[in-house]
């Protein structure tokens, strides 16, 4: 029976074969930039499998995610920048360095102590990296926010930015302050809405395109976008304060909304209608039924 190492070497060899002359035409023409969207897609599919507690599916999705690593490493090897060996070496070195309580003499008996040590080590690593760069680069890297990629999902970026800032003490001492900030940002948004052209904001979806819609000046639209962004940022901070992953929480709410809305659609289709043909009152009634039905099913599952 093959060992884990042999299985890994086989996967690496397959990737090499796919990229080699006479390999797969599609694989051979891919670049770092063309593979990036697949990496993001596979990451979200991993998260979805975890949310669904679909462990067989998760095994397959993790394989797809590992394929992305092998793909990047093989392309890097071809251009003589690094190889999969470098990836593994750096990973092992980092794991050992960041776990001195396991591989060294540092003591950490709780998860909180481990986290504090981990953050301190990362700060030191960033300092050492900055010292190896030229003066201009060092100046840019002095910020504690350096290294937070703006390419990641915005909720995740907000979480990382606020977490880094919190390490310096720039944080709310109590969660009450965050709820006060949420109210402040809500009031600021409502103040901007006072400037909204008549007849004011209307829900989108049912009106005929272009009818009943106010033309919003670009300057006001920009301020509305800014205020809504501020609201999101406060909400992400509330999630961070509660050790809740905002991205995961919103994704689960998206799935919940989808389940309930599709349940409503099914009930309407049974009577030969669509949501567009139902009144708002009927849709709201169906929505409440969907919530009740889902909660009842969940309670039955827990008691089974």
Coordinates of C-alpha atoms in Angstrom, one line a residue:
X1 CA 0.0 0.0 0.0
X2 CA 1.3 3.4 -1.0
X3 CA 2.5 5.8 1.8
X4 CA 1.4 9.4 2.1
X5 CA 4.7 10.5 0.6
X6 CA 4.4 8.2 -2.4
X7 CA 0.8 9.4 -3.0
X8 CA 2.0 13.0 -2.9
X9 CA 4.9 12.3 -5.3
X10 CA 2.5 10.6 -7.7
X11 CA 0.3 13.8 -7.7
X12 CA 3.3 15.9 -8.4
X13 CA 4.4 13.6 -11.2
X14 CA 0.9 13.8 -12.7
X15 CA 1.0 17.6 -12.7
X16 CA 4.5 17.5 -14.3
X17 CA 3.2 15.2 -17.0
X18 CA 0.2 17.4 -17.7
X19 CA 2.4 20.5 -18.3
X20 CA 5.1 18.6 -20.2
X21 CA 5.4 18.6 -24.0
X22 CA 2.7 16.2 -25.3
X23 CA 0.7 16.7 -22.1
X24 CA -2.7 18.4 -21.8
X25 CA -3.1 21.4 -24.2
X26 CA -5.3 23.2 -21.7
X27 CA -3.0 22.7 -18.8
X28 CA 0.0 23.7 -20.8
X29 CA -1.4 27.1 -21.8
X30 CA -2.4 28.1 -18.3
X31 CA -0.5 30.9 -16.4
X32 CA -0.5 32.2 -12.8
X33 CA -3.1 34.8 -13.8
X34 CA -5.5 32.4 -15.5
X35 CA -5.4 29.9 -12.6
X36 CA -6.2 32.5 -10.0
X37 CA -10.0 32.5 -10.5
X38 CA -10.0 28.7 -10.1
X39 CA -8.1 29.0 -6.8
X40 CA -10.8 31.3 -5.4
X41 CA -13.6 29.1 -6.7
X42 CA -12.0 25.9 -5.2
X43 CA -11.5 27.7 -1.9
X44 CA -15.2 28.6 -1.7
X45 CA -16.2 25.1 -2.6
X46 CA -14.1 23.8 0.3
X47 CA -15.9 26.2 2.6
X48 CA -19.3 25.1 1.3
X49 CA -18.5 21.5 1.9
X50 CA -17.6 22.3 5.5
X51 CA -20.8 24.3 6.0
X52 CA -22.8 21.4 4.6
X53 CA -20.8 18.9 6.8
X54 CA -20.3 16.9 3.6
X55 CA -17.1 15.1 4.6
X56 CA -16.8 12.9 1.4
X57 CA -17.3 16.0 -0.7
X58 CA -14.8 17.9 1.4
X59 CA -12.1 15.3 0.7
X60 CA -12.6 15.8 -3.0
X61 CA -12.7 19.6 -2.7
X62 CA -9.5 19.6 -0.7
X63 CA -7.9 17.6 -3.5
X64 CA -9.0 20.3 -6.0
X65 CA -7.5 23.0 -3.7
X66 CA -4.2 21.0 -3.5
X67 CA -4.2 20.8 -7.2
X68 CA -4.0 24.6 -7.3
X69 CA -0.8 24.5 -5.1
X70 CA 0.7 21.8 -7.4
X71 CA -0.2 23.9 -10.5
X72 CA 1.5 27.1 -9.2
X73 CA 4.5 25.2 -8.0
X74 CA 5.0 23.4 -11.3
X75 CA 4.7 26.7 -13.3
X76 CA 7.2 28.3 -10.9
X77 CA 9.6 25.3 -11.4
X78 CA 9.4 25.8 -15.2
X79 CA 10.5 29.4 -14.8
X80 CA 13.2 28.5 -12.2
X81 CA 11.7 30.6 -9.4
X82 CA 10.8 27.9 -6.9
X83 CA 9.5 24.3 -6.7
X84 CA 7.1 22.3 -4.6
X85 CA 10.1 21.3 -2.5
X86 CA 10.6 25.0 -1.6
X87 CA 6.9 25.3 -0.8
X88 CA 7.1 22.3 1.6
X89 CA 10.4 23.4 3.2
X90 CA 9.0 26.9 3.9
X91 CA 5.8 25.5 5.3
X92 CA 7.7 23.1 7.7
X93 CA 10.1 25.9 8.8
X94 CA 7.2 28.2 9.5
X95 CA 5.2 25.6 11.4
X96 CA 8.2 24.8 13.6
X97 CA 9.2 28.5 14.1
X98 CA 5.6 29.5 15.1
X99 CA 5.1 26.6 17.5
X100 CA 8.0 27.1 20.0
X101 CA 5.7 25.7 22.7
X102 CA 5.8 22.4 20.8
X103 CA 9.2 22.3 19.2
X104 CA 11.0 24.7 21.6
X105 CA 11.2 25.8 25.2
X106 CA 8.3 28.4 25.2
X107 CA 5.4 27.6 27.4
X108 CA 1.8 28.0 26.2
X109 CA -0.9 26.1 28.0
X110 CA -4.0 27.7 26.5
X111 CA -5.2 28.6 23.0
X112 CA -5.1 32.3 23.9
X113 CA -1.5 32.0 24.9
X114 CA -0.7 30.3 21.7
X115 CA -2.5 33.0 19.7
X116 CA -0.6 35.8 21.5
X117 CA 2.7 34.0 20.8
X118 CA 1.7 33.5 17.2
X119 CA 0.9 37.1 16.6
X120 CA 4.1 38.2 18.3
X121 CA 6.1 35.9 16.1
X122 CA 4.4 37.2 12.9
X123 CA 5.2 40.8 13.9
X124 CA 8.9 39.8 14.4
X125 CA 8.9 38.0 11.0
X126 CA 7.5 41.2 9.3
X127 CA 10.3 43.2 11.0
X128 CA 13.0 40.8 9.8
X129 CA 11.6 40.8 6.3
X130 CA 11.5 44.6 6.2
X131 CA 15.2 44.8 7.3
X132 CA 16.2 42.8 4.2
X133 CA 14.5 45.2 1.8
X134 CA 15.8 48.6 0.6
X135 CA 15.0 51.8 2.4
X136 CA 11.9 52.7 0.4
X137 CA 10.4 49.3 0.8
X138 CA 11.1 49.4 4.6
X139 CA 9.3 52.7 4.8
X140 CA 6.2 51.1 3.2
X141 CA 6.4 48.0 5.4
X142 CA 6.5 49.9 8.7
X143 CA 2.7 49.9 8.8
X144 CA 1.1 47.1 10.9
X145 CA -1.4 46.8 8.0
X146 CA 1.3 45.9 5.5
X147 CA 0.7 42.5 4.0
X148 CA -3.1 42.6 4.2
X149 CA -4.0 41.9 0.6
X150 CA -6.7 44.0 -1.0
X151 CA -7.4 41.2 -3.4
X152 CA -9.2 39.0 -0.8
X153 CA -12.9 39.2 -0.2
X154 CA -13.8 42.5 1.4
X155 CA -15.3 41.1 4.6
X156 CA -12.2 39.1 5.2
X157 CA -9.9 42.1 4.4
X158 CA -11.9 44.2 6.9
X159 CA -11.5 41.5 9.6
X160 CA -7.8 41.3 9.0
X161 CA -7.3 45.1 8.9
X162 CA -9.2 45.6 12.1
X163 CA -7.4 42.7 13.8
X164 CA -4.0 44.1 12.9
X165 CA -5.1 47.6 14.2
X166 CA -6.4 46.0 17.4
X167 CA -3.0 44.5 18.1
X168 CA -1.7 48.1 18.7
X169 CA -4.5 48.8 21.2
X170 CA -6.7 50.6 18.6
X171 CA -9.9 48.8 19.6
X172 CA -13.1 49.2 21.5
X173 CA -12.6 48.3 25.2
X174 CA -16.2 47.0 25.3
X175 CA -18.6 45.7 22.7
X176 CA -21.1 48.5 23.8
X177 CA -18.9 50.9 22.0
X178 CA -19.3 49.0 18.8
X179 CA -23.1 49.1 19.0
X180 CA -22.9 52.9 19.6
X181 CA -20.7 53.1 16.5
X182 CA -23.2 51.1 14.6
X183 CA -26.0 53.5 15.6
X184 CA -23.7 56.5 14.7
X185 CA -23.1 55.1 11.2
X186 CA -26.8 54.3 10.8
X187 CA -27.7 57.9 11.7
X188 CA -25.1 59.2 9.2
X189 CA -26.6 57.1 6.4
X190 CA -30.1 58.3 7.3
X191 CA -28.9 61.9 7.2
X192 CA -27.6 61.4 3.7
X193 CA -30.9 59.9 2.7
X194 CA -32.6 63.2 3.6
X195 CA -30.9 64.5 0.5
X196 CA -32.3 61.7 -1.7
X197 CA -34.4 63.1 -4.6
X198 CA -38.2 62.6 -4.5
X199 CA -39.9 60.2 -4.1
X200 CA -37.0 58.7 -2.2
X201 CA -35.4 55.3 -2.4
X202 CA -37.8 52.6 -3.7
X203 CA -37.2 48.8 -3.8
X204 CA -35.9 47.4 -7.0
X205 CA -37.4 44.4 -8.7
X206 CA -41.0 45.0 -9.5
X207 CA -41.2 48.4 -11.2
X208 CA -40.8 48.7 -14.9
X209 CA -37.2 49.6 -15.8
X210 CA -36.7 53.3 -15.4
X211 CA -40.1 54.0 -13.9
X212 CA -40.5 55.5 -10.4
X213 CA -36.7 55.7 -9.9
X214 CA -35.1 58.9 -8.8
X215 CA -31.9 60.0 -10.6
X216 CA -29.3 60.2 -7.8
X217 CA -26.5 62.7 -8.2
X218 CA -23.1 61.1 -8.5
X219 CA -21.8 62.9 -5.4
X220 CA -24.7 61.7 -3.3
X221 CA -24.3 58.1 -4.6
X222 CA -20.7 58.2 -3.6
X223 CA -21.5 59.3 -0.1
X224 CA -24.2 56.7 0.2
X225 CA -21.7 54.0 -0.9
X226 CA -19.2 55.3 1.7
X227 CA -21.8 55.3 4.5
X228 CA -23.0 51.8 3.6
X229 CA -19.3 50.7 3.6
X230 CA -18.8 52.1 7.1
X231 CA -21.8 50.1 8.3
X232 CA -20.3 46.9 6.9
X233 CA -17.0 47.7 8.6
X234 CA -18.6 48.1 12.0
X235 CA -20.6 44.9 11.5
X236 CA -17.3 43.1 10.7
X237 CA -15.8 44.5 13.9
X238 CA -18.7 43.2 15.9
X239 CA -18.2 39.8 14.3
X240 CA -14.5 39.9 15.1
X241 CA -15.2 41.0 18.7
X242 CA -17.5 37.9 19.1
X243 CA -14.9 35.6 17.4
X244 CA -17.4 35.1 14.5
X245 CA -16.1 34.8 10.9
X246 CA -18.0 37.4 9.1
X247 CA -17.5 35.8 5.7
X248 CA -18.7 32.4 6.9
X249 CA -21.7 34.0 8.8
X250 CA -22.9 35.9 5.7
X251 CA -22.4 32.8 3.5
X252 CA -24.6 30.7 5.9
X253 CA -27.3 33.5 5.9
X254 CA -27.2 33.5 2.1
X255 CA -27.8 29.7 2.1
X256 CA -30.6 30.2 4.6
X257 CA -32.3 32.9 2.5
X258 CA -32.0 30.7 -0.6
X259 CA -33.6 27.7 1.1
X260 CA -36.5 29.8 2.4
X261 CA -37.1 31.7 -0.8
X262 CA -37.1 28.5 -2.9
X263 CA -39.6 27.0 -0.4
X264 CA -41.9 29.9 -1.0
X265 CA -41.5 29.5 -4.8
X266 CA -42.4 25.8 -4.5
X267 CA -45.6 26.6 -2.6
X268 CA -46.6 29.2 -5.2
X269 CA -45.8 26.9 -8.1
X270 CA -48.2 24.4 -6.6
X271 CA -50.9 26.9 -7.2
X272 CA -49.7 27.6 -10.7
X273 CA -48.2 31.0 -9.8
X274 CA -44.8 32.7 -9.5
X275 CA -43.6 35.2 -6.8
X276 CA -44.2 38.0 -9.3
X277 CA -47.9 37.2 -9.3
X278 CA -48.3 37.2 -5.5
X279 CA -48.9 40.2 -3.3
X280 CA -46.3 41.4 -0.8
X281 CA -48.6 40.4 2.1
X282 CA -48.8 36.8 0.7
X283 CA -45.1 36.7 0.2
X284 CA -44.5 37.8 3.8
X285 CA -46.9 35.2 5.0
X286 CA -45.2 32.5 3.1
X287 CA -41.8 33.7 4.3
X288 CA -43.0 33.4 7.9
X289 CA -44.2 29.9 7.2
X290 CA -40.9 29.0 5.6
X291 CA -39.1 30.1 8.8
X292 CA -41.4 28.2 11.0
X293 CA -41.2 25.1 8.8
X294 CA -37.4 25.2 8.9
X295 CA -37.2 25.8 12.6
X296 CA -39.5 22.8 13.2
X297 CA -37.4 20.6 11.0
X298 CA -34.2 21.7 12.8
X299 CA -35.8 21.0 16.2
X300 CA -36.9 17.5 15.1
X301 CA -33.4 16.8 13.9
X302 CA -31.9 17.8 17.2
X303 CA -34.3 15.6 19.2
X304 CA -33.8 12.6 16.9

